[in-house]
Tab-separated table of C-alpha atoms in Angstrom:
chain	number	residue	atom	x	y	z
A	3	UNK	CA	87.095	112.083	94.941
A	4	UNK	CA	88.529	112.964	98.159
A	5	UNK	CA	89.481	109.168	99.214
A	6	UNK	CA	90.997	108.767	95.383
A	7	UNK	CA	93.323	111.680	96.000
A	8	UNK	CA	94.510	111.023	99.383
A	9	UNK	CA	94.936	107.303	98.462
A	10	UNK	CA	96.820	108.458	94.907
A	11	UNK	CA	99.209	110.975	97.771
A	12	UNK	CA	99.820	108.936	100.409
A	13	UNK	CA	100.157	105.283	98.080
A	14	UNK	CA	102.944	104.040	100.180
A	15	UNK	CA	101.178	104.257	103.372
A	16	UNK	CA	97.834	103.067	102.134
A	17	UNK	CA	99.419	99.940	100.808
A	18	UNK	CA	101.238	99.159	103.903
A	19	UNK	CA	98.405	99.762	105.740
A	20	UNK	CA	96.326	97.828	103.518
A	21	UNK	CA	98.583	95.267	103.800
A	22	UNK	CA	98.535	94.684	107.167
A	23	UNK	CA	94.719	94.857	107.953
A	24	UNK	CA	93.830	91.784	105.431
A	25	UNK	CA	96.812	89.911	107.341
A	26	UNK	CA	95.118	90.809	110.595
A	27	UNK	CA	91.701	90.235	109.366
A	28	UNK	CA	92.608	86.393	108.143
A	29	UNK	CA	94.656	85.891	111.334
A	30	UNK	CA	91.861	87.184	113.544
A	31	UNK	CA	89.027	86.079	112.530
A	32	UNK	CA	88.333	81.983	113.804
A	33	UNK	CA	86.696	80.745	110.289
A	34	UNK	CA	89.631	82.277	108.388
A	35	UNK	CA	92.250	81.015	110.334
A	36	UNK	CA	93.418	78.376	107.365
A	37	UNK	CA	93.698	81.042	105.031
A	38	UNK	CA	95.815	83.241	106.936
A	39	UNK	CA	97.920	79.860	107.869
A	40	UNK	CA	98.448	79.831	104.237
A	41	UNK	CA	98.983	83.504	103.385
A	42	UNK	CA	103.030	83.019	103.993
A	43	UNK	CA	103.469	80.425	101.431
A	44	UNK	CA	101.096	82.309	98.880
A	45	UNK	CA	103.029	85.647	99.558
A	46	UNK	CA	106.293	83.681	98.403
A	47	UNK	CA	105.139	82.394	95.440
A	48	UNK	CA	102.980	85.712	94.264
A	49	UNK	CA	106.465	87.998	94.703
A	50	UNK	CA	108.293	86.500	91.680
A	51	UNK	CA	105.538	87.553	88.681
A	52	UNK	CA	105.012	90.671	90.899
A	53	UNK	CA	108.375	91.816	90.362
A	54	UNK	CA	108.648	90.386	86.960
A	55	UNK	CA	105.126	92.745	86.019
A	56	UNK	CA	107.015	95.613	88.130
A	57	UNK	CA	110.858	95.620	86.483
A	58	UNK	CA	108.873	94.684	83.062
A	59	UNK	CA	107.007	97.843	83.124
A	60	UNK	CA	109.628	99.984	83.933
A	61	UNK	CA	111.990	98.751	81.396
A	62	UNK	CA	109.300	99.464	78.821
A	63	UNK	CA	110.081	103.124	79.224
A	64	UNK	CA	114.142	102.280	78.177
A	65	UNK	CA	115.698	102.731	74.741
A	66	UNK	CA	118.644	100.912	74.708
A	67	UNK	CA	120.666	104.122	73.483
A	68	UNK	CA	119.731	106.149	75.967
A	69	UNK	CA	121.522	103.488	78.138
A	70	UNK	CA	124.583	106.126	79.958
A	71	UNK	CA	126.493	105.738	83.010
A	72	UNK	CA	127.653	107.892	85.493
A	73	UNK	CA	131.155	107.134	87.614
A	74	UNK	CA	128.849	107.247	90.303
A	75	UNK	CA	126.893	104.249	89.606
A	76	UNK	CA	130.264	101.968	89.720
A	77	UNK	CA	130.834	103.711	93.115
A	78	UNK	CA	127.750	103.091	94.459
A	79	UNK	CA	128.276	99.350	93.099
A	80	UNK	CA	131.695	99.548	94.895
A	81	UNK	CA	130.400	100.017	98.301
A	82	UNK	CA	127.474	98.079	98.161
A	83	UNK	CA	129.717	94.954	96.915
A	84	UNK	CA	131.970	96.129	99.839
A	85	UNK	CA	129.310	95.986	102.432
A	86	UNK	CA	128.095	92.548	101.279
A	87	UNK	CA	131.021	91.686	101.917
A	88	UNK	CA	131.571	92.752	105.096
A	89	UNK	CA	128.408	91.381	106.323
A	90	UNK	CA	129.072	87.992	104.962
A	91	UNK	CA	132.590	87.946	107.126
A	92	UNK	CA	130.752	88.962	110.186
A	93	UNK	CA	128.005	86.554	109.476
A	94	UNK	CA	130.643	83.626	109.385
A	95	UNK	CA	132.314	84.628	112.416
A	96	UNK	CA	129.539	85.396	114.691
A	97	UNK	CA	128.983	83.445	117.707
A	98	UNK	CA	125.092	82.866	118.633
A	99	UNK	CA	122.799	82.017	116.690
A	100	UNK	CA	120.423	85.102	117.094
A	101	UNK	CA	123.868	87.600	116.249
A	102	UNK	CA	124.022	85.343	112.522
A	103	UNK	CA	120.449	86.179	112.167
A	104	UNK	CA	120.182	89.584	112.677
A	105	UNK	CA	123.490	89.564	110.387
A	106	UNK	CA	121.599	87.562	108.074
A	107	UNK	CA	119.121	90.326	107.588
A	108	UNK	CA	120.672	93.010	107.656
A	109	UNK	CA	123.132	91.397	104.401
A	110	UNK	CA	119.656	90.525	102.928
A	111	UNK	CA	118.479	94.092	103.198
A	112	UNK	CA	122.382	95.351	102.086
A	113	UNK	CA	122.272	92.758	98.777
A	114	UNK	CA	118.466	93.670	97.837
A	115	UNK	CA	118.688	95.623	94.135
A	116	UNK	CA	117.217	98.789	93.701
A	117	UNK	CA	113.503	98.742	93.477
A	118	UNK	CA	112.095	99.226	90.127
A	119	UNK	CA	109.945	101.859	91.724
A	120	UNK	CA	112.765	103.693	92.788
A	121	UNK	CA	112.672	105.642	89.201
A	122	UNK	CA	109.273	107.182	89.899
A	123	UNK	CA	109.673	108.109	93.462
A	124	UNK	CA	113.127	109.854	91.977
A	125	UNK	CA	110.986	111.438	89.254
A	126	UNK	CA	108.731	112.713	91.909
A	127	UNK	CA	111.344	114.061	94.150
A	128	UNK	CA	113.055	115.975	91.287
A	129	UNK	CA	115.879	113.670	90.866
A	130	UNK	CA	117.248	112.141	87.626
A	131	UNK	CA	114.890	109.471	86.071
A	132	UNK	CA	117.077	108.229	83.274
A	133	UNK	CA	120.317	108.163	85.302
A	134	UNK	CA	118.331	105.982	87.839
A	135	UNK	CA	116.826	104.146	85.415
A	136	UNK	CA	120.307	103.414	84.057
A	137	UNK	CA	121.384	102.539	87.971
A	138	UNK	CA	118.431	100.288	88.330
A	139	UNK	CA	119.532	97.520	85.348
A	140	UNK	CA	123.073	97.628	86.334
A	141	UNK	CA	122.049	97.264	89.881
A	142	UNK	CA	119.623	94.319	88.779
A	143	UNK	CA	122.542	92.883	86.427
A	144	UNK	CA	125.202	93.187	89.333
A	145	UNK	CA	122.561	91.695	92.254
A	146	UNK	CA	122.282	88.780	89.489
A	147	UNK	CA	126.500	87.986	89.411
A	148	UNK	CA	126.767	89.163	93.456
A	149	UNK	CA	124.325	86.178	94.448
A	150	UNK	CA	125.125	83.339	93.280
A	151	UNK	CA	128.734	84.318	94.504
A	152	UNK	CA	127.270	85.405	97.874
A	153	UNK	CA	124.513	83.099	99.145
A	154	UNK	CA	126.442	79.781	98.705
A	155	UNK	CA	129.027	80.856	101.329
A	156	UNK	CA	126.174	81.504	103.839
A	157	UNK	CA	124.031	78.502	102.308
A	158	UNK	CA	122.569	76.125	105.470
A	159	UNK	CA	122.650	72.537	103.312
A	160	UNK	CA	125.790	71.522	103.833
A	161	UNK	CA	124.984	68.816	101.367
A	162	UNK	CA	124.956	71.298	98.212
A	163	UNK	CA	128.069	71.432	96.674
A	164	UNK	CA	128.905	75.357	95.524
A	165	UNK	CA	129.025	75.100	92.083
A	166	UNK	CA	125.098	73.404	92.410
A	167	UNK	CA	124.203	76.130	94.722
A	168	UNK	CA	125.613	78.707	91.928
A	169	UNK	CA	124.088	77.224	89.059
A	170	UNK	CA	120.359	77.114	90.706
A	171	UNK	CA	120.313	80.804	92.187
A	172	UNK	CA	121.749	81.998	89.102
A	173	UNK	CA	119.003	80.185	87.438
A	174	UNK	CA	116.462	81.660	89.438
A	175	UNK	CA	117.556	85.109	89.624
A	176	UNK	CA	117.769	85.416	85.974
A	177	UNK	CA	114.336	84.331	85.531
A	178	UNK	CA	113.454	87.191	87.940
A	179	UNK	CA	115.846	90.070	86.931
A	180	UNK	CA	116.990	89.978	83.618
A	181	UNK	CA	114.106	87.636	81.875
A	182	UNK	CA	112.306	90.825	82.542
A	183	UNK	CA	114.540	93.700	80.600
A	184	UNK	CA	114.812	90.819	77.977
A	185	UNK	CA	110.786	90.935	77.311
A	186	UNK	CA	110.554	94.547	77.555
A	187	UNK	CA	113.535	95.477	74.859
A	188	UNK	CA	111.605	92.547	72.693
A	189	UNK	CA	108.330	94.624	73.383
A	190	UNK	CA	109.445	97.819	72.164
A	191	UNK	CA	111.436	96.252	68.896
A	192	UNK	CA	108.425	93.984	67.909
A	193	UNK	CA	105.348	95.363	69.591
A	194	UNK	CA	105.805	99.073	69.881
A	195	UNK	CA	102.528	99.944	69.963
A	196	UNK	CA	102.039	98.222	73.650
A	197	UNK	CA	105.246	99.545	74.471
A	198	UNK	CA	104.306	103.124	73.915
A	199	UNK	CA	101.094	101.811	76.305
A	200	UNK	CA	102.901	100.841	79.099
A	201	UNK	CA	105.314	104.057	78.793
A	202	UNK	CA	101.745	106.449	78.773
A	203	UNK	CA	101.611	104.636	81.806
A	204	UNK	CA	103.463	107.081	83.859
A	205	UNK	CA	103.030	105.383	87.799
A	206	UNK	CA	102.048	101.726	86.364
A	207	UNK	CA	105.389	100.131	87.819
A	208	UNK	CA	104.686	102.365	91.249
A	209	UNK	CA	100.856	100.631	91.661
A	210	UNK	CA	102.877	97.395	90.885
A	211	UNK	CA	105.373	98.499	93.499
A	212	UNK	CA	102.402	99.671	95.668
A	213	UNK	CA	100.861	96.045	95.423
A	214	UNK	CA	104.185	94.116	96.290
A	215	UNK	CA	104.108	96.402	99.376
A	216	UNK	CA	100.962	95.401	100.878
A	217	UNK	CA	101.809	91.523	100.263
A	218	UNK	CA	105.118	92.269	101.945
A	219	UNK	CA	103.508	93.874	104.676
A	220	UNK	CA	101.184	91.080	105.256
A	221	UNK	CA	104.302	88.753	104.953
A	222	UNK	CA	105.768	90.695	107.636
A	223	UNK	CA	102.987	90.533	109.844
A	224	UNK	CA	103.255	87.112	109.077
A	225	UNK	CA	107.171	86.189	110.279
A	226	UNK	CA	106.835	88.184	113.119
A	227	UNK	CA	103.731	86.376	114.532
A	228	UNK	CA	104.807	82.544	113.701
A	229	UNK	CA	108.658	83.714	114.440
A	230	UNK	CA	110.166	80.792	116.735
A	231	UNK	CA	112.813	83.168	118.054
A	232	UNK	CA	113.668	84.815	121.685
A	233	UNK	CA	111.901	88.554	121.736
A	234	UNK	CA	115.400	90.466	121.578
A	235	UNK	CA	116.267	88.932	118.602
A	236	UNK	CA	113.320	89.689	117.087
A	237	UNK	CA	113.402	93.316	118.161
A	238	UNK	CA	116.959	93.344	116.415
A	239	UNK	CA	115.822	92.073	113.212
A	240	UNK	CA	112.940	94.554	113.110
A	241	UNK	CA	114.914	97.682	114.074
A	242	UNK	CA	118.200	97.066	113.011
A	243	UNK	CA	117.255	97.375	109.234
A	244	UNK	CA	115.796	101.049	110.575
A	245	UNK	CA	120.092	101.960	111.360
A	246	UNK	CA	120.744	99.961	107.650
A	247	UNK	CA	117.768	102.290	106.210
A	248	UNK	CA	119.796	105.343	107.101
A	249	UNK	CA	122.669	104.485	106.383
A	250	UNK	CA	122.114	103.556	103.014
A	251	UNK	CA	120.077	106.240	102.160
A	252	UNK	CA	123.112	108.402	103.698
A	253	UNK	CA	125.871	106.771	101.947
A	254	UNK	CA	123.813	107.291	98.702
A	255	UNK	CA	123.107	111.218	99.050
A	256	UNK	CA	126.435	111.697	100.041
A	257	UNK	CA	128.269	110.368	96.820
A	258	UNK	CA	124.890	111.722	95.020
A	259	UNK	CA	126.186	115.028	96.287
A	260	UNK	CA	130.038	115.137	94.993
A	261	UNK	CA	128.404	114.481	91.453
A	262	UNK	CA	125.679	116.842	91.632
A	263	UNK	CA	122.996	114.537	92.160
A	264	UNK	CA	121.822	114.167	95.671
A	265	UNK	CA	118.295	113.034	95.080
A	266	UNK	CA	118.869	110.159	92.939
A	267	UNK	CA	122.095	109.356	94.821
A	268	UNK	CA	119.996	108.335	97.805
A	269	UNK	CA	117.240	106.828	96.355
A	270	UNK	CA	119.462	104.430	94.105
A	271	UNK	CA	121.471	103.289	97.196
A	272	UNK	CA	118.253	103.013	99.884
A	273	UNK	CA	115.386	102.274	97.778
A	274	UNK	CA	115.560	98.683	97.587
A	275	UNK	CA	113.571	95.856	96.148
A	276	UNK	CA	112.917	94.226	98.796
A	277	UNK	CA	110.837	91.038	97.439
A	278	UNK	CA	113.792	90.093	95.917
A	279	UNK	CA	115.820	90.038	98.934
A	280	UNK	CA	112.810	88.161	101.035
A	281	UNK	CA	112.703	85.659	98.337
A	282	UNK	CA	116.308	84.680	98.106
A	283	UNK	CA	116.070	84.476	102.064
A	284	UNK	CA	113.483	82.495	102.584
A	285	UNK	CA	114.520	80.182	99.686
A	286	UNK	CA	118.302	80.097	100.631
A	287	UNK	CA	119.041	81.512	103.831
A	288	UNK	CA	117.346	81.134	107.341
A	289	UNK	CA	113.433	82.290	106.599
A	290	UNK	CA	113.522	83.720	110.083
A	291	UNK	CA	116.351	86.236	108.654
A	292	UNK	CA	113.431	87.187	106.106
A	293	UNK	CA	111.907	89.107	108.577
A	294	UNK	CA	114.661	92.080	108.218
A	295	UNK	CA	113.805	92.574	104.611
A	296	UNK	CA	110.344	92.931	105.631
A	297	UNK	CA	110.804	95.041	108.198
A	298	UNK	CA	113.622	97.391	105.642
A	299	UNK	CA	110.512	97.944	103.465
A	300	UNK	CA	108.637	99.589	106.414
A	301	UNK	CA	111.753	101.491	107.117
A	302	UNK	CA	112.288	102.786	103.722
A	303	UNK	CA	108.753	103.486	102.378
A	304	UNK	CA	108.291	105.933	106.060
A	305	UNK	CA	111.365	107.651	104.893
A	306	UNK	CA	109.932	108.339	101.192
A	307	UNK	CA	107.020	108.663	102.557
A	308	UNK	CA	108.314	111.760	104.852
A	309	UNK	CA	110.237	112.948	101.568
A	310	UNK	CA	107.502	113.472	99.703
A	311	UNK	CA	105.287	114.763	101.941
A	312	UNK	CA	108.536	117.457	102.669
A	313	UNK	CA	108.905	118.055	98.743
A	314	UNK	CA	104.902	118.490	98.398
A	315	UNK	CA	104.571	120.520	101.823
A	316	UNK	CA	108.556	122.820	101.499
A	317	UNK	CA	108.936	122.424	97.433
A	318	UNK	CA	112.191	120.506	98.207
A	319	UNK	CA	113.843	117.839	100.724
A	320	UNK	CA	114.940	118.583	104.040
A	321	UNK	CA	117.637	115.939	104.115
């Protein structure tokens, strides 16, 4: 009972932990040296029904009615679009070809949505669930618009017109972001009874959350080791999305804070989902750049990590 409860406190940890000892153990170990060859590819192609099964079970909980925003979700949108955007600039103007890449990430980190699991880790800090909740789809629905607009200007094949580019990420993200609140508002309309289920299921979409985060951990493992890149640039991409960490989670407290909600301010702008933004990288961007989201989810899961073990330990936050 002891190992259950300090695995059910410390799930963030454990998973990343977790996460990174199979990697090692496959990459380690002579005989299993083809599998952990192949764990990269198999990590990309298990993320997209992970994060289907984890934005699925959270939108199980949502009735469309209860469906309110805040004017601080449209400034959080605001800044984030304005960040993008600022990242994408720098990223066309920068000089080397290490500076793009660590610009790379860090826009891959800024563009991620918020993490499904974002709305339980609120919950459990004492923040507002359904006003995150409510954050969550229209960060989902905005990621969905922002990149297909986004990507194509950084896109590598110069052989892809735009308007192809647009059309095939917007595919792709749809089938990944909004196929899944689609599902669950035809779940609770036709098949309430495993709707009610899955909303019983208080931490479901966290153990979902807590699964992509070991197979992102062993993907990081994974671009670090077989990265073909100079060792400062790979220290860059691994600590720079540390300073993007902070500052997100920052910027989000403080406009949290003017409306009274501090908690879920932060957590809606730093919490991200990163498998998304690893995804879209690797698929569209430079996969090398992929190793920033990786390395973000590190970043923010020791800083909610530390939160909760403040809130657990001090009954409240000390940031």
């Amino acid at each position: 009972m002891g190992i259950i409860k300090f695995v059910k406190e410390w799930t963030l940890p454990c998973a990343m932990v977790f996460g990174a000892s199979i990697y090692l153990l496959f990459a380690e170990i002579p005989f299993l040296e083809p599998i952990g060859n192949a764990v990269g590819p198999y990590f990309v192609d298990t993320l997209p029904p992970l994060i289907f099964l984890t934005l699925y079970s959270t939108f199980c909980k949502i009735r469309l009615h209860d469906l309110r925003t805040h004017t601080w979700h449209w400034w959080m949108q605001l800044v984030r679009i304005a960040l993008a955007a600022v990242l994408v600039i720098a990223a066309k103007e920068a000089d080397g070809h290490g500076t793009r890449l660590v610009i790379e990430g860090a826009f891959a980190c800024v563009i991620c949505p918020t993490a499904s699991a974002a709305a339980v880790v609120t919950e459990k800090l004492d923040g507002d669930l359904a006003s995150m909740t409510v954050y969550t789809l229209i960060d989902n629905g905005v990621t969905a618009v922002l990149v297909p607009l986004l990507f194509p200007v950084l896109e590598h094949h110069a052989d892809m017109a735009f308007m192809s580019s647009f059309a095939t990420i917007i595919q792709r993200t749809a089938l990944i972001l909004v196929l899944p609140f689609c599902c669950a508002m035809a779940t609770r309309k036709w098949l309430p009874k495993l709707a009610r289920r899955i909303k019983e299921m208080k931490n479901l979409a966290f153990y979902f959350w807590a699964v992509n985060l070991s197979i992102v951990m062993g993907l990081t493992l994974h671009n670090i080791f077989t990265a073909t890149v100079p060792g400062t640039v790979l220290a860059m991409l691994i600590t720079v999305p540390a300073a993007v960490t902070i500052i997100l989670f920052a910027i989000g407290k403080s406009l949290g804070r003017r409306f009274g909600d501090s908690i879920t301010g932060g957590q809606a702008m730093g919490q991200k989902n990163t498998g998304v933004g690893i995804w879209l990288t690797l698929t569209y961007l430079n996969p090398i750049a992929a190793i920033s989201p990786c390395a973000y989810v590190v970043w923010q899961n020791t800083l909610n990590s530390w939160q909760l073990w403040c809130k657990e330990k001090y009954g409240r936050l000390k940031w």
